[in-house]
Coordinates of N, CA, C and O in Angstrom, one line a residue:
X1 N -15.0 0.0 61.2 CA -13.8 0.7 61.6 C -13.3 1.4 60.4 O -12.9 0.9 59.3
X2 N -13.4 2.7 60.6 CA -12.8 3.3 59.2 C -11.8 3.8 59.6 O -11.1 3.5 58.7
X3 N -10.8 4.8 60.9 CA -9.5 5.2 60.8 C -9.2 4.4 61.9 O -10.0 3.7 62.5
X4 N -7.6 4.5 62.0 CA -7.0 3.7 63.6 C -5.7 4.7 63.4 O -5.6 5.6 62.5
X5 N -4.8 4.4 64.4 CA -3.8 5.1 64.8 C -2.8 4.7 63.9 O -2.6 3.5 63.7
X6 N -2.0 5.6 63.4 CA -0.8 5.0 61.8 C -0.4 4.3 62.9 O -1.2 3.4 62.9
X7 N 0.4 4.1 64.0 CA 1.3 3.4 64.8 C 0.5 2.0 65.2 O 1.2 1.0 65.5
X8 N -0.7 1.9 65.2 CA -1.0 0.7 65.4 C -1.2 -0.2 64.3 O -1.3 -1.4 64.5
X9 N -1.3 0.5 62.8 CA -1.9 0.5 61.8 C -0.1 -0.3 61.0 O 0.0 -1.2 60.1
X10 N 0.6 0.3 61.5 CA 2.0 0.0 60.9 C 2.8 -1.6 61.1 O 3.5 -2.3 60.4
X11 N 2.2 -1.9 62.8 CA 2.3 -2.7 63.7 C 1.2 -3.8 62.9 O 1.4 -5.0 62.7
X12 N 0.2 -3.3 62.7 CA -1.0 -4.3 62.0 C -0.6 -5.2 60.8 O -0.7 -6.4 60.7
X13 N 0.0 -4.3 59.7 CA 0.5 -4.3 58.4 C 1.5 -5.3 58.4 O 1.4 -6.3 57.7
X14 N 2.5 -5.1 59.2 CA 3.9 -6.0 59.5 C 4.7 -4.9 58.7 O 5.5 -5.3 57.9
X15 N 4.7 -3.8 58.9 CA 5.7 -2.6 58.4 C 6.3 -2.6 59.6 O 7.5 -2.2 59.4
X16 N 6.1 -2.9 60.7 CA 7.1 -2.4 61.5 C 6.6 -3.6 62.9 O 5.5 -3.9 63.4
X17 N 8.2 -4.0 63.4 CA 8.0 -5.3 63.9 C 7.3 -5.3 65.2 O 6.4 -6.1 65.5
X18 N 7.8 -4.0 66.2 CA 6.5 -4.1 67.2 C 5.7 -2.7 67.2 O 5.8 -1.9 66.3
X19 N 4.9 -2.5 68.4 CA 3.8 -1.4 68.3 C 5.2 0.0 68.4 O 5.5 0.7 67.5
X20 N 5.8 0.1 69.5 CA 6.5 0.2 70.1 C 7.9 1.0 69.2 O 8.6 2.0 69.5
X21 N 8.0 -0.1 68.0 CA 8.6 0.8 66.8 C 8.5 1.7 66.2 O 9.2 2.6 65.9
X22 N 6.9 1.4 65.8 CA 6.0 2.4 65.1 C 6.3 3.3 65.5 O 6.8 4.2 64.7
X23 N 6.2 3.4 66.6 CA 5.6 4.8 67.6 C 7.1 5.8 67.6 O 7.3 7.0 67.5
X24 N 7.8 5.0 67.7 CA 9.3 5.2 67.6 C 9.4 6.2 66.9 O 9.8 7.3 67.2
X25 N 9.0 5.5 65.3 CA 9.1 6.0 64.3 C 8.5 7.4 63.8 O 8.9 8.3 63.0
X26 N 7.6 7.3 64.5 CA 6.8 8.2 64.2 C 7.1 9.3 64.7 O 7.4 10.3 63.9
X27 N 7.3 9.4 66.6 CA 8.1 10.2 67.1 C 9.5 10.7 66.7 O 9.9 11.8 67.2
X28 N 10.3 10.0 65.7 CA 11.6 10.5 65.5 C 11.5 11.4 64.0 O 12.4 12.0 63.5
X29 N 10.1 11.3 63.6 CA 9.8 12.2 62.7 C 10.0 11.3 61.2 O 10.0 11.9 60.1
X30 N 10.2 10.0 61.4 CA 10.8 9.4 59.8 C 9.4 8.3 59.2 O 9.4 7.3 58.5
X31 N 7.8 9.2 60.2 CA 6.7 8.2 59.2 C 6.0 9.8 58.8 O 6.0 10.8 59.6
X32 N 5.4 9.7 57.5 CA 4.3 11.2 56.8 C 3.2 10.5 56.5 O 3.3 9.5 55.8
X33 N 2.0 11.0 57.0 CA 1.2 10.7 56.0 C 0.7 11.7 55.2 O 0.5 12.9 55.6
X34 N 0.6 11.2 53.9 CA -0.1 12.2 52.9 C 0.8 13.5 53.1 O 0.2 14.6 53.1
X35 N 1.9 13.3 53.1 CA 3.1 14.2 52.9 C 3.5 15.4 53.8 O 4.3 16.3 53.6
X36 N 2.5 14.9 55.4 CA 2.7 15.4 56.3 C 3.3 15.0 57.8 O 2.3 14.4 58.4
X37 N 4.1 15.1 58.5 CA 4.6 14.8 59.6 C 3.8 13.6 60.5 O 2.6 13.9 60.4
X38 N 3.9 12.9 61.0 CA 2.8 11.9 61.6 C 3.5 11.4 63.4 O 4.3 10.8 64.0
X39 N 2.2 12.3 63.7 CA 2.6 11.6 65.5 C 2.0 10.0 65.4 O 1.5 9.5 64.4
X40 N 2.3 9.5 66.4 CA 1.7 8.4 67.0 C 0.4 8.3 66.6 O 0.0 7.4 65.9
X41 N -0.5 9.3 67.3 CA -1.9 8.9 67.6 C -2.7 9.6 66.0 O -3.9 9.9 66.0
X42 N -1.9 9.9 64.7 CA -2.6 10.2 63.5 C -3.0 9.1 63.6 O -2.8 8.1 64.2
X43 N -4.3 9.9 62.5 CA -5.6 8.7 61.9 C -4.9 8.5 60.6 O -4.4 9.3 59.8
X44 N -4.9 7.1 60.5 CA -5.3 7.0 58.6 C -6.6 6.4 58.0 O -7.2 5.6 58.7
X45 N -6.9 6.7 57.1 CA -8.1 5.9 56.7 C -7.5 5.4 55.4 O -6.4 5.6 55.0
X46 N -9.1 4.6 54.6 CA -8.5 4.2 53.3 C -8.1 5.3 51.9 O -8.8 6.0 51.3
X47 N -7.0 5.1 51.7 CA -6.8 6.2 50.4 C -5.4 7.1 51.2 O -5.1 8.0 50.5
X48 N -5.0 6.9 51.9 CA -4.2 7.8 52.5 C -2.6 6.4 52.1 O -2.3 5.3 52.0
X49 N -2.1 7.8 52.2 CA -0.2 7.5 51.7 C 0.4 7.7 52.8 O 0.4 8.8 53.4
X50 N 1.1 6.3 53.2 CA 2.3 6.7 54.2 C 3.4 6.3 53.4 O 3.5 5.6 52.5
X51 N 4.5 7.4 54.3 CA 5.3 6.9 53.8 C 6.5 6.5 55.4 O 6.8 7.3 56.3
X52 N 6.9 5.6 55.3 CA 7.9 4.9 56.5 C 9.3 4.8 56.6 O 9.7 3.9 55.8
X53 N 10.3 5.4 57.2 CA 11.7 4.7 57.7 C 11.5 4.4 58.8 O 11.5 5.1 59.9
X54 N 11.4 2.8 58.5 CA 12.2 2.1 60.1 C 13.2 1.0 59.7 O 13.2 0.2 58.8
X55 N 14.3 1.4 60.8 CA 15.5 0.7 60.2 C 15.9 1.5 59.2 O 16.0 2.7 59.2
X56 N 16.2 0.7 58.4 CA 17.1 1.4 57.2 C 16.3 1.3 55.8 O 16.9 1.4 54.8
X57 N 14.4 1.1 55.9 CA 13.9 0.8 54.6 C 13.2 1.7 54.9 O 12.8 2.0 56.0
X58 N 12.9 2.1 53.6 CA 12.1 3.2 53.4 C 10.9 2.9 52.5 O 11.0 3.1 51.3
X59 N 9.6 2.4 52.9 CA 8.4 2.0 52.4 C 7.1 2.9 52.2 O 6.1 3.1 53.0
X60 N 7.3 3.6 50.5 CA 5.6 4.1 50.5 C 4.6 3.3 50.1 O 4.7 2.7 49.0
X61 N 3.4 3.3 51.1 CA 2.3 2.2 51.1 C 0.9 3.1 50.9 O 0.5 4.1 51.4
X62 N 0.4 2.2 49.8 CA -0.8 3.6 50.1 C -1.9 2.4 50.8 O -2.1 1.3 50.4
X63 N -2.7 3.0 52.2 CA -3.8 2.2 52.9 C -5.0 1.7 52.1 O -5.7 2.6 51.6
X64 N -5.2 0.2 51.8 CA -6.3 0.4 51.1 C -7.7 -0.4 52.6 O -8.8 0.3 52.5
X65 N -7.7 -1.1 53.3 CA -8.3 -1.4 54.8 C -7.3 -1.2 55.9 O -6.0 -1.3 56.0
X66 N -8.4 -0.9 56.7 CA -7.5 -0.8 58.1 C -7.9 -1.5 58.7 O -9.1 -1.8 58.7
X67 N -6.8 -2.0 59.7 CA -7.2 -3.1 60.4 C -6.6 -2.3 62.1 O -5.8 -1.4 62.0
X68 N -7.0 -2.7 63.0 CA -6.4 -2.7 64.1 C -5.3 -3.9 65.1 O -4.3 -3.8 65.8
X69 N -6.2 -4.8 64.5 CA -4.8 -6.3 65.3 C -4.1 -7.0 64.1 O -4.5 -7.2 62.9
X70 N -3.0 -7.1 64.8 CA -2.0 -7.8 63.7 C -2.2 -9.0 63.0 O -2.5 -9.9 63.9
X71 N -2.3 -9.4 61.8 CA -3.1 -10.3 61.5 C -1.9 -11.0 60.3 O -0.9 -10.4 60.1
X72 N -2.3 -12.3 59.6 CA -1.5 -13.5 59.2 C -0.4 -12.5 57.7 O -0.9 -11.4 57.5
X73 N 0.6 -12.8 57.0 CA 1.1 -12.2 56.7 C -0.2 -11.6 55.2 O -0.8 -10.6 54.9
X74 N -0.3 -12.9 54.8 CA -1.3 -12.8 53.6 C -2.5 -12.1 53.7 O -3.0 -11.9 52.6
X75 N -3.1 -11.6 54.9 CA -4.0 -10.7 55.0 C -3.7 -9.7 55.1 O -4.5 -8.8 54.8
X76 N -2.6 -9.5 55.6 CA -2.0 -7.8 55.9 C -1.3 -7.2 54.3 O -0.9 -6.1 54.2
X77 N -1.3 -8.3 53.3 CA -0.5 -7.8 52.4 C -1.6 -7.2 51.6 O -1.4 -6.7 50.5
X78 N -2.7 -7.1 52.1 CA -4.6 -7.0 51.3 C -4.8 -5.9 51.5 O -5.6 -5.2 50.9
X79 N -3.8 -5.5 52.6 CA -4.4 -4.3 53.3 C -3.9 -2.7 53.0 O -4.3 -1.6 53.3
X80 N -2.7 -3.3 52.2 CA -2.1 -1.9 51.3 C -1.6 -2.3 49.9 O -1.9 -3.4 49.4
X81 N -1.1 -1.6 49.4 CA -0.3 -1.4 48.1 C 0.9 -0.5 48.3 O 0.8 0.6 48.8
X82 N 2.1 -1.2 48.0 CA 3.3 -0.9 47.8 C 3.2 0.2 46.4 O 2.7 0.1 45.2
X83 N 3.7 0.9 46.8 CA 4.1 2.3 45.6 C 5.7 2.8 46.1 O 6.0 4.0 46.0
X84 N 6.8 1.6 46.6 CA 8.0 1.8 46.7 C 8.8 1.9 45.5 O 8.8 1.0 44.6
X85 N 9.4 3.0 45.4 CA 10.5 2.6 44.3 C 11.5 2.1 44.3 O 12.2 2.2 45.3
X86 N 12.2 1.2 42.9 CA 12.7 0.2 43.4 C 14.1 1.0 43.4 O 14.3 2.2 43.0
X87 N 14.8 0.3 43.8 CA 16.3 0.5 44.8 C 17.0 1.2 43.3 O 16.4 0.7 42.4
X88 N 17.9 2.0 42.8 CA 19.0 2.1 41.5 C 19.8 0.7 41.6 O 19.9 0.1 42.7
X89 N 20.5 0.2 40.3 CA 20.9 -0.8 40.5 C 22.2 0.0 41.3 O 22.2 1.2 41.7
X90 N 23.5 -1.0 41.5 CA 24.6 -0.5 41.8 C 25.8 -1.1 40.9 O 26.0 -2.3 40.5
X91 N 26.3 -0.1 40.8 CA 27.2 -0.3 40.1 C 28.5 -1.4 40.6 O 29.2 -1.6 41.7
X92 N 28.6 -2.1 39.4 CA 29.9 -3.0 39.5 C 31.1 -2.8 39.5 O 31.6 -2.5 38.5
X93 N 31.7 -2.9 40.6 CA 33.5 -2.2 40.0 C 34.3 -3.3 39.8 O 33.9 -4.2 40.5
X94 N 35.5 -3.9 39.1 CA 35.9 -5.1 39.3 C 37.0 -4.9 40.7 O 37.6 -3.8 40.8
X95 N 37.1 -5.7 41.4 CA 38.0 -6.2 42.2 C 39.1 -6.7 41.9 O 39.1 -7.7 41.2
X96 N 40.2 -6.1 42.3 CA 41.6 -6.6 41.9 C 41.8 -7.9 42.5 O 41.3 -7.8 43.6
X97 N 42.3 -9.0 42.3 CA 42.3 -10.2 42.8 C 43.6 -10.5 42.6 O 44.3 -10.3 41.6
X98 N 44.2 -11.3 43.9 CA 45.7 -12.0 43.5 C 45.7 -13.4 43.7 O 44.7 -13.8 44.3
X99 N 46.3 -13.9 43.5 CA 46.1 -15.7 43.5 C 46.4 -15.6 45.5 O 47.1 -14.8 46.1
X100 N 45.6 -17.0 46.1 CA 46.0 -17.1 47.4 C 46.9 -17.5 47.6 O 46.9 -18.4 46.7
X101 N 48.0 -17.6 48.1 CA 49.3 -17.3 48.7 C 50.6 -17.1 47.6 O 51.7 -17.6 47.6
X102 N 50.1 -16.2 47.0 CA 51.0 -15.2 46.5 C 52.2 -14.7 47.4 O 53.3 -14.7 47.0
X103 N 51.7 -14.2 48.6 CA 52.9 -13.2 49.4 C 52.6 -12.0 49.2 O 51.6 -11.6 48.7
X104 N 53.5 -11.4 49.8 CA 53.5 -9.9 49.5 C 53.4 -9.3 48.3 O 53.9 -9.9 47.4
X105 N 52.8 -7.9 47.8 CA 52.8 -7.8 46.0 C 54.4 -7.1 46.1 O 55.1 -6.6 47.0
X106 N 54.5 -7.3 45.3 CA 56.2 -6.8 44.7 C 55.8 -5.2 44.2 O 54.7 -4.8 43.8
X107 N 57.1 -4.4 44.4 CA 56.8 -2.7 44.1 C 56.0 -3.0 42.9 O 54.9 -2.4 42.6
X108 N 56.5 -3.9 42.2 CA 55.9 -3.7 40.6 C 54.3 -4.3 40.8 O 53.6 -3.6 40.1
X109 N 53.6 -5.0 41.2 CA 52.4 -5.1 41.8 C 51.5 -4.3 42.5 O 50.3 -4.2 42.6
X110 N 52.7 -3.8 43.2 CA 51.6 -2.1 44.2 C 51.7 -1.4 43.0 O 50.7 -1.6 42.3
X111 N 52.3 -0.8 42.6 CA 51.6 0.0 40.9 C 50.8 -0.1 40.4 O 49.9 0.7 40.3
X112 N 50.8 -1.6 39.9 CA 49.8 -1.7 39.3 C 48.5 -1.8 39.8 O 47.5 -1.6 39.1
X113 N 48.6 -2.0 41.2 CA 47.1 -2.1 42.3 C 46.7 -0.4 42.1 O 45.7 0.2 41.7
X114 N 47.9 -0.1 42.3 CA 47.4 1.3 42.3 C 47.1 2.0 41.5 O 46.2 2.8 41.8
X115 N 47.5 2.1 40.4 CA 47.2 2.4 39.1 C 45.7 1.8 38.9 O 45.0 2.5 38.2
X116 N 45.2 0.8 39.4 CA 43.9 0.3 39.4 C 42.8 0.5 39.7 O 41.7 0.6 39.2
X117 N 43.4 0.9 41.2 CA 42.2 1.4 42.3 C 41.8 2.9 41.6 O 40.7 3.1 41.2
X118 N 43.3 3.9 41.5 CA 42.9 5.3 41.1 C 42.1 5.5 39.6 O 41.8 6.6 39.1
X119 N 41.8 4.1 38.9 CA 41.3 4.4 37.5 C 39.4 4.1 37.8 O 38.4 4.6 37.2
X120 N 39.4 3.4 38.8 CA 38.2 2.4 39.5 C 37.3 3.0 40.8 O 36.2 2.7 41.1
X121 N 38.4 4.0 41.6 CA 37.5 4.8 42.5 C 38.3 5.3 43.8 O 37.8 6.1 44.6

C-alpha cells in the first residue's frame, strides 16, 4: 500500500477522532497537503506534509507509512513525525486580588483597581 485517502489516513493516525471529521475537515478547506488545498479523496504517500485544523489544533505532520485502518496509539505514532510548532509562551499579567469577604472596594480601592487594570491591559 503506498497512497490512501488523507481523510482516511487522518482517521488512521488518531489526528482526527472519526473518519467523518476528517472529511469535514478537509471539506471546510482547514487540511493542505504539501501546501495545497486537500479534498477528501487526496492521496498522500510517504514524504508528503499535511498540515491539519480540526477543532481548535493546528497539527503539521510529515507522513512517514500509511496505513489504512486505525491502529493502537503506539503504532500510529510510527507513522508520522510531528513538525508542529510549539505554542508562544503567554504572557503573565498579575491579577488584582482582594482578601475574601472584604465587601465592596471603597472609591479609594476602585482607583486603585483601576489605575491597575489601565497600567496591565
Amino acid at each position: 500500500m503506498e497512497s490512501t485517502r488523507v481523510d482516511r489516513w487522518l482517521w488512521a493516525v488518531r489526528l482526527a477522532k472519526t473518519r467523518s471529521d476528517a472529511a469535514a475537515a478537509c471539506r471546510g478547506g482547514h487540511v493542505r497537503v504539501n501546501d495545497r488545498p486537500a479534498k477528501p479523496a487526496t492521496t498522500v504517500v510517504p514524504g508528503d506534509r499535511v498540515r491539519a485544523r480540526i477543532g481548535t489544533n493546528t497539527r503539521v505532520v510529515e507522513v512517514v507509512r500509511v496505513i489504512e485502518k486505525r491502529v493502537g496509539a503506539p503504532e500510529a505514532a510510527k507513522c508520522l513525525i510531528d513538525h508542529t510548532p510549539k505554542p508562544p509562551p503567554e504572557a503573565v499579567v498579575p491579577v488584582a486580588h482582594r482578601e475574601r469577604g472584604a465587601g465592596r472596594p471603597t472609591k479609594r480601592d476602585r482607583r486603585v483597581l483601576d489605575e491597575f487594570r489601565s497600567r496591565w491591559g
